[in-house]
Coordinates of C-alpha atoms and ligand atoms in Angstrom, one line a residue:
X262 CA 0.0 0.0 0.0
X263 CA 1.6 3.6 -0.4
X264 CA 2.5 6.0 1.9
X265 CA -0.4 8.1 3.1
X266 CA -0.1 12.0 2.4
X267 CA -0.8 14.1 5.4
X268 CA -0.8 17.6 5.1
X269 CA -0.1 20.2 8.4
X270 CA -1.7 23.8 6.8
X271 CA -1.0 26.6 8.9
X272 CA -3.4 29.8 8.4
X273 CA -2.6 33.1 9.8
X274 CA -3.4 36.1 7.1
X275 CA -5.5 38.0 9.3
X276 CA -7.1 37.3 13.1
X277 CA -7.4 34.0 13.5
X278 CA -4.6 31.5 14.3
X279 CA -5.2 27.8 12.7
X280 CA -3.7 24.5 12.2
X281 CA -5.3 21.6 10.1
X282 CA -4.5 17.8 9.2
X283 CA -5.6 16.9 6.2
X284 CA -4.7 13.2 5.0
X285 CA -5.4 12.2 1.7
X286 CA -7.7 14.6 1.1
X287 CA -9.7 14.1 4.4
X288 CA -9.8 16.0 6.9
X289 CA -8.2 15.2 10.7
X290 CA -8.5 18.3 12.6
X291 CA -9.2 22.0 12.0
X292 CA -8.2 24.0 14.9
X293 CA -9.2 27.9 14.9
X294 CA -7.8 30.2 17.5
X295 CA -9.6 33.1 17.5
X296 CA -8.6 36.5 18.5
X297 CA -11.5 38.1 20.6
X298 CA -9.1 40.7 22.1
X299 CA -9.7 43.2 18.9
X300 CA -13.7 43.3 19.7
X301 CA -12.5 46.2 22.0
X302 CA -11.4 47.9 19.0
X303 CA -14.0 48.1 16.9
X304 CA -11.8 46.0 13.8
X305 CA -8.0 44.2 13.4
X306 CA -5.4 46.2 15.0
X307 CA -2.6 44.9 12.9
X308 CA 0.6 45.3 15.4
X309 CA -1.8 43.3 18.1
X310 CA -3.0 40.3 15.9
X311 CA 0.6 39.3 14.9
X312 CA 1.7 39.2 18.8
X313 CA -1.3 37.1 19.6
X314 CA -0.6 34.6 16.1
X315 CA 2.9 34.3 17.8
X316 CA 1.6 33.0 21.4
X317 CA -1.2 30.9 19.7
X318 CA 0.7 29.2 16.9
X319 CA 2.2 26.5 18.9
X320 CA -0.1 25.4 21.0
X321 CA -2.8 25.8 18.2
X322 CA -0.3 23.2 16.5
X323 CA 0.2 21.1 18.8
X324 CA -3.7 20.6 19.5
X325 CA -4.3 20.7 15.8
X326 CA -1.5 17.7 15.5
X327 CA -2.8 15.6 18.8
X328 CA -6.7 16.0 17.5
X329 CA -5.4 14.6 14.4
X330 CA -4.0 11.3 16.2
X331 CA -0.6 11.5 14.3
X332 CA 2.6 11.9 15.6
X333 CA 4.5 14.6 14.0
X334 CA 7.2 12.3 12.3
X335 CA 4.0 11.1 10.3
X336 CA 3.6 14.6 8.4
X337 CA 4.5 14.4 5.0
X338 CA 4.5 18.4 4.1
X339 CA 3.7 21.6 5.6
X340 CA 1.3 23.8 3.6
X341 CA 1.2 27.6 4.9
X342 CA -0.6 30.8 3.7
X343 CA 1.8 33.2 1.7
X344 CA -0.5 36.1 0.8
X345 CA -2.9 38.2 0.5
X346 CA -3.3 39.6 4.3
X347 CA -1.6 41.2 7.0
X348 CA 2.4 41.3 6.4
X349 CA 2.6 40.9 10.3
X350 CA 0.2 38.2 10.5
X351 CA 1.6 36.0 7.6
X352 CA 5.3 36.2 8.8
X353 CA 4.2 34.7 11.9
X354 CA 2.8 32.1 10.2
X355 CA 5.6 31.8 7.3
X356 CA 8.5 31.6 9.8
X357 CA 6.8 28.7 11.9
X358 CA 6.5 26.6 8.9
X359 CA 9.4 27.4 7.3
X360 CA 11.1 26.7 10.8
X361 CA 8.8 23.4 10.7
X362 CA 9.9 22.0 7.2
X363 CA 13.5 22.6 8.3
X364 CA 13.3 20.9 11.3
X365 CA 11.1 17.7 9.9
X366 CA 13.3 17.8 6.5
X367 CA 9.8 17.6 4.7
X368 CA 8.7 19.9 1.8
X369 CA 7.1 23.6 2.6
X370 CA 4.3 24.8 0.4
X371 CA 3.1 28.0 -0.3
X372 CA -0.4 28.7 -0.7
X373 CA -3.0 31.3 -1.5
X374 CA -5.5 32.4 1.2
X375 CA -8.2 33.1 -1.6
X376 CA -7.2 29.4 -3.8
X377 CA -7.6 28.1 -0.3
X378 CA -11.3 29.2 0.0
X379 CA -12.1 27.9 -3.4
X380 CA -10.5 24.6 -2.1
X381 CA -12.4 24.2 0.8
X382 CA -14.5 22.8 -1.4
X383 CA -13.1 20.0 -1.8
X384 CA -12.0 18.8 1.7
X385 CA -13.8 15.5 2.7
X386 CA -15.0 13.8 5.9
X387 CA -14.7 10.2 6.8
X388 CA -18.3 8.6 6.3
X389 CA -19.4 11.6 4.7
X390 CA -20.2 11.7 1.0
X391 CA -20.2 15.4 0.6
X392 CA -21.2 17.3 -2.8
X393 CA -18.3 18.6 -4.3
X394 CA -18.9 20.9 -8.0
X395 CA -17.5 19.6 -10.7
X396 CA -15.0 21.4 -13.6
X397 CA -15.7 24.2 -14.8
X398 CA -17.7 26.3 -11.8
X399 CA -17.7 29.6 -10.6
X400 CA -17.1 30.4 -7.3
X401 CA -18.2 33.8 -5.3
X402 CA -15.7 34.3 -2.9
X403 CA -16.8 36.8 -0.3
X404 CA -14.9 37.7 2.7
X405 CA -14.1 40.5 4.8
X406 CA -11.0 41.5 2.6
X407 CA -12.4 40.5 -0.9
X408 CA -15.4 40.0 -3.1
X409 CA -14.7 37.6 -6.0
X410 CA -16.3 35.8 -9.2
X411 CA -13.5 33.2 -10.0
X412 CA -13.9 30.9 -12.6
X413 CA -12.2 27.8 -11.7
X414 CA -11.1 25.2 -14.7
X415 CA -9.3 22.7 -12.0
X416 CA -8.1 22.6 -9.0
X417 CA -4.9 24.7 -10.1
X418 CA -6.5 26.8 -13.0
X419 CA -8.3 29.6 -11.8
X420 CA -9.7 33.1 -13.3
X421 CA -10.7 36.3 -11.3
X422 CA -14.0 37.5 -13.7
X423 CA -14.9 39.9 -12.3
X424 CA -14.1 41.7 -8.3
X425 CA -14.8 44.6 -5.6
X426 CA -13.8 48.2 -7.0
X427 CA -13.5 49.5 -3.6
X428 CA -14.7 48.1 -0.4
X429 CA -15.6 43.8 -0.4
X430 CA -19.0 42.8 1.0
X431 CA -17.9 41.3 4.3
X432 CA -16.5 45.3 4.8
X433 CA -19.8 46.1 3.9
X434 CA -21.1 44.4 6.8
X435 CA -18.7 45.4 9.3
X436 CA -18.5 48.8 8.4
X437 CA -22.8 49.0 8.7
X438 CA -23.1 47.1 12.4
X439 CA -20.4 50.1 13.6
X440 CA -23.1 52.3 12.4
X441 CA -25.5 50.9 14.3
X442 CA -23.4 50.5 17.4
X443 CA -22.4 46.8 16.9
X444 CA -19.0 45.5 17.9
X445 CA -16.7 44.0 14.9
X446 CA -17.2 41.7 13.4
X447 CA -20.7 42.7 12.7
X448 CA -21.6 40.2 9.9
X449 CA -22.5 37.7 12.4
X450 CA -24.7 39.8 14.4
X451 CA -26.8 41.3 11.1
X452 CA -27.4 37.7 10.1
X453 CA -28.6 37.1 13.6
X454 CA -31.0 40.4 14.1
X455 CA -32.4 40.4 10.5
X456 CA -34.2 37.1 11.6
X457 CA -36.6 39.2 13.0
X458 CA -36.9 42.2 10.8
X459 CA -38.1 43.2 7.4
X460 CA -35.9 43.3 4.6
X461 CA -37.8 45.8 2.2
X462 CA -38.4 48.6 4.9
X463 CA -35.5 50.5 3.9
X464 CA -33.7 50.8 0.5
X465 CA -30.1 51.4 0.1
X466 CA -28.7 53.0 -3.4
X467 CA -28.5 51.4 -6.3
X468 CA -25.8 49.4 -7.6
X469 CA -24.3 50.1 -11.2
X470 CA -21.5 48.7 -11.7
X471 CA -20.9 46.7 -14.9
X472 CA -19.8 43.5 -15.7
X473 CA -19.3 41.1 -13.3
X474 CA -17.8 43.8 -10.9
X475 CA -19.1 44.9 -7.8
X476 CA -19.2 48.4 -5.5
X477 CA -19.7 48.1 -1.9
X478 CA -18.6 51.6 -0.9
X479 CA -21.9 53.8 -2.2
X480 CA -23.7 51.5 -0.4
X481 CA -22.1 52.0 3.3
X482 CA -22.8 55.8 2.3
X483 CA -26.4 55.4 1.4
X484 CA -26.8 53.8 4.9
X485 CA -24.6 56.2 6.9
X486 CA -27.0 58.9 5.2
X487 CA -30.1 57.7 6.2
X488 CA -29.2 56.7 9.8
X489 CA -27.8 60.8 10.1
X490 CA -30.9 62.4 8.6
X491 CA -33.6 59.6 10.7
X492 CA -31.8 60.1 14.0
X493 CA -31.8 63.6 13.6
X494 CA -35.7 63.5 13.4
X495 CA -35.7 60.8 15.7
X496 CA -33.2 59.9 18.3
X497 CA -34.2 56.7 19.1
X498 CA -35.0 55.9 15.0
X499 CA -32.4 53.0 15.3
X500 CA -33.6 51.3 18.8
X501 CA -36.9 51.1 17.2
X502 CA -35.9 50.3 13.7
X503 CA -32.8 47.7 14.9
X504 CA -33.9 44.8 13.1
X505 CA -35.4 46.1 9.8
X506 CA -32.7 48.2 9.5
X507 CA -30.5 44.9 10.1
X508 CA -32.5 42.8 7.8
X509 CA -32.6 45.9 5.1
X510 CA -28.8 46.0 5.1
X511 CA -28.1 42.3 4.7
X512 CA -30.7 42.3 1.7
X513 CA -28.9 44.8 0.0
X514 CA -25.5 43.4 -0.1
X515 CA -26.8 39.9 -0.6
X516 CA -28.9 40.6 -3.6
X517 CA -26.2 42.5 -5.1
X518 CA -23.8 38.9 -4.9
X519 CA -27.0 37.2 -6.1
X520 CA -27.9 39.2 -9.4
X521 CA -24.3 39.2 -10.8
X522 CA -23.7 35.6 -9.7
X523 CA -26.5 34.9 -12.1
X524 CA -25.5 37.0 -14.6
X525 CA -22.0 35.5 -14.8
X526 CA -23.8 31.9 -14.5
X527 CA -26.3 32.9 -17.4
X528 CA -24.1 34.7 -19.8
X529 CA -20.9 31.7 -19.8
X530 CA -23.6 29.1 -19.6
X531 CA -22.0 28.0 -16.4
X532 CA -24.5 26.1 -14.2
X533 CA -22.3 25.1 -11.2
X534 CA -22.0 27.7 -9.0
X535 CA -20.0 27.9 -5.6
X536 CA -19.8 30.0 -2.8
X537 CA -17.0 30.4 -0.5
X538 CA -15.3 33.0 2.2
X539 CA -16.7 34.2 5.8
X540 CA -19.9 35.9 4.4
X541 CA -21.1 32.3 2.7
X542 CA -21.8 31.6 6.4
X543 CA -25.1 34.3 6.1
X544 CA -27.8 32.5 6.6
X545 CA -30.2 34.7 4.1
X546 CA -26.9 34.0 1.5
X547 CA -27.5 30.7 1.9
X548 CA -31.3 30.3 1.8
X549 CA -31.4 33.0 -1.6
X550 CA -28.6 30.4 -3.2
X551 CA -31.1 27.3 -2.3
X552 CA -33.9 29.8 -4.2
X553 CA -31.4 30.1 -7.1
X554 CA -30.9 26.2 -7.2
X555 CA -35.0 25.5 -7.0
X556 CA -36.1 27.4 -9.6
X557 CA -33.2 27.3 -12.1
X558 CA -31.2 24.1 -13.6
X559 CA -28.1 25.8 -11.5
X560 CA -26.3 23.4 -8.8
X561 CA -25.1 25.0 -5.6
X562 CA -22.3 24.5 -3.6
X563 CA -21.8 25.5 0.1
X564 CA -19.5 25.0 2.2
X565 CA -19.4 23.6 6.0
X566 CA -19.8 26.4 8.3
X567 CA -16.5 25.4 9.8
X568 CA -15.0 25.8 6.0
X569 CA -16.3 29.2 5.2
X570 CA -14.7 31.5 7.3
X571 CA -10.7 31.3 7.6
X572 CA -9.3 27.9 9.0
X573 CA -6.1 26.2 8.6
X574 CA -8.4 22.9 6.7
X575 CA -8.6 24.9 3.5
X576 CA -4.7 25.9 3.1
X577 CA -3.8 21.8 4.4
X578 CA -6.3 20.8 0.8
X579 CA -4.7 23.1 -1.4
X580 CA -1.6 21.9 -0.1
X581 CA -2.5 18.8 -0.6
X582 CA -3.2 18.9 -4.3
X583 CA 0.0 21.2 -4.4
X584 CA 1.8 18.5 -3.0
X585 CA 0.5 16.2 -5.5
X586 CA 2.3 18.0 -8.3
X587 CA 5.2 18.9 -6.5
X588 CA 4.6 22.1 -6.0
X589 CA 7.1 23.3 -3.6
X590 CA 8.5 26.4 -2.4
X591 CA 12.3 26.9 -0.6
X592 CA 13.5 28.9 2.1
X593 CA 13.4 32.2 0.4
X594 CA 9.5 32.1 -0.1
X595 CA 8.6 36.0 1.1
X596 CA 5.2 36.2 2.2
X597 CA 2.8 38.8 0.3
X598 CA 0.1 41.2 1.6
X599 CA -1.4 41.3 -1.7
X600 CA -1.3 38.8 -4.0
X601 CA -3.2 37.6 -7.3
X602 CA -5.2 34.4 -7.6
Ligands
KG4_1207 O1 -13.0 34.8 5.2 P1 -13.1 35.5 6.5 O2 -13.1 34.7 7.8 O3 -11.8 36.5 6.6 C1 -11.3 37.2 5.6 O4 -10.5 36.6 4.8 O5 -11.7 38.4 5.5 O6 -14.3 36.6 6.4 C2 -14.6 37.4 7.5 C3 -15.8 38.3 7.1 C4 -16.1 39.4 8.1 O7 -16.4 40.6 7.3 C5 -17.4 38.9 8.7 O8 -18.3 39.9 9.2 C6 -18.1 38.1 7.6 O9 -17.0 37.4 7.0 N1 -19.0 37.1 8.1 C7 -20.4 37.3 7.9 C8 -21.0 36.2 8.6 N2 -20.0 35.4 9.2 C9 -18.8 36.0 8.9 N3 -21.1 38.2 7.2 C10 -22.4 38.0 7.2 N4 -23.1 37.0 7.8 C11 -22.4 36.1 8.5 N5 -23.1 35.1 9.1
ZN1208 ZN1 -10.5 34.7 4.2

């Protein structure tokens, strides 16, 4: 029998600190650290979330690597996120797995943060048959730091189509619960209070932009506005408007994502469609993609709620297929707060 491939990814690009196990494809462990301390702030403090990746990277190893039930002889490669993100945050996370491969004599891989989105696609679970989409697909990749229509042609082919011209939706999100007095990250808590509020009671600008590009920034304005000019009539307009104004906002950046995910599907006659990224954990995202899938021929792909905002378990898969075609990287690797797909 051959050797089994088993992949230690290490994520660090922005706040959280994680380590995965991935063998052959499935998955082992997926530990997330997360870094509550910069709730006080109000969003990342840069200088703060690369001290806290550098207490939390070894133990968040070492737990990531006991959960797994391997001993660390056993790992064949170590798979690490190069770029895009915070330069602080990634060099945490670059030195301890270049340190790593060193150490271990085994091969270091470098890996995009947003491939390693698309890729969470394709982690699997023992006993689970999960749905995985099938070449070629699109995938919507939404997160706090970018707003994406890839086209992906194979695991290592992939096309931005279209992207944000300014701020991503995820931003969008963050930037609208400050308005209303939430703590960061807001996404999360909008999902939560539009539950009970009504998502056509306010209207937010219109979006224009063409082709398969998006604007998010006109949008935080039109809300910002309204909030200004209501409270001013009104000083308790958003106590007694929380949840529509909650369940107004996430309808606006969602149907935005939705119309031009269709578009893109309709016009390249591509019928697999994917989501990945932390806003593909929205719950109204998720239900308007189910829509999409009901009434159209399209096929929808979500991921795992444990796959959708950043982990460690989607940089371990794309090193895995990395590893697969030798793909490595040597000592010199830099890391890289922006980088292409
Ligand atoms: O992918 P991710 O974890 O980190 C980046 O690479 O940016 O995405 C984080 C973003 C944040 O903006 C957060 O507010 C948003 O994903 N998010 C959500 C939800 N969960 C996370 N936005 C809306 N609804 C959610 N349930
Ligand atoms: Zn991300």
């Amino acid at each position: 029998m051959s050797k089994k491939r088993i992949i230690l990814g290490i994520e660090s690009s922005c706040d959280d600190t994680s380590a995965a196990v991935i063998c052959d494809g499935y998955i082992l462990s997926n530990i997330i650290s997360s870094q509550k301390v910069h709730e006080l702030y109000g969003g990342v403090i840069p200088e703060i979330a690369s001290r806290e990746h550098q207490k939390n990277i070894i133990p968040t190893v070492d737990i990531a690597i006991s959960k797994a039930q391997i001993n660390k002889n056993d790992i064949s490669a170590i798979a690490f996120t190069q770029g895009p993100g915070m330069l602080g945050s990634l060099l945490v996370g670059s030195s301890f797995a270049k340190s790593f491969s060193l150490a271990m004599n085994i091969p270091l891989i470098a890996v995009n943060h947003m491939h390693g989105h698309i890729m969470s696609h394709f982690i699997k679970r023992k006993g689970i048959v999960n749905k995985q989409p099938n070449f070629p697909f699109l995938c919507l990749t939404v997160s706090g730091g970018h707003t994406q229509i890839v086209l992906v042609k194979s695991y290592y082919k992939m096309h931005v189509i279209g992207e944000t011209l300014d701020d991503a939706a995820g931003e969008a999100f963050d930037k609208s619960a400050k308005i209303l007095g939430l703590k960061y990250p807001g996404g999360p808590l909008i999902d939560k209070y539009s539950k009970n509020g009504s998502k056509n009671k306010f209207i937010f600008g219109k979006h224009k932009v063409k082709e398969y590009n998006f604007s998010y920034s006109g949008i935080k304005t039109s809300i910002s506005r309204l909030i200004k000019q209501k409270s001013e009539e009104n000083e308790n307009f958003i106590k007694e408007n929380f949840n529509d104004l909650c369940a107004s906002i996430q309808h606006t950046i969602i149907d935005i994502l939705i119309k031009k995910i269709t578009k893109a599907s309709e016009e390249l006659k591509i019928n697999e469609i994917a989501i990945a990224g932390g806003v593909s954990a929205n719950s109204y995202f998720r239900s308007r993609l189910l829509d999409l899938e009901q009434n159209n021929d399209k096929k929808v792909y979500i991921p795992d709620f444990e796959f959708c905002t950043d982990n460690a378990g989607m940089i371990a898969i794309s090193g895995y297929y990395k590893f697969l075609e030798n793909d490595f990287v040597n000592q010199n690797v830099t890391s890289k707060a922006r980088m292409k797909l």
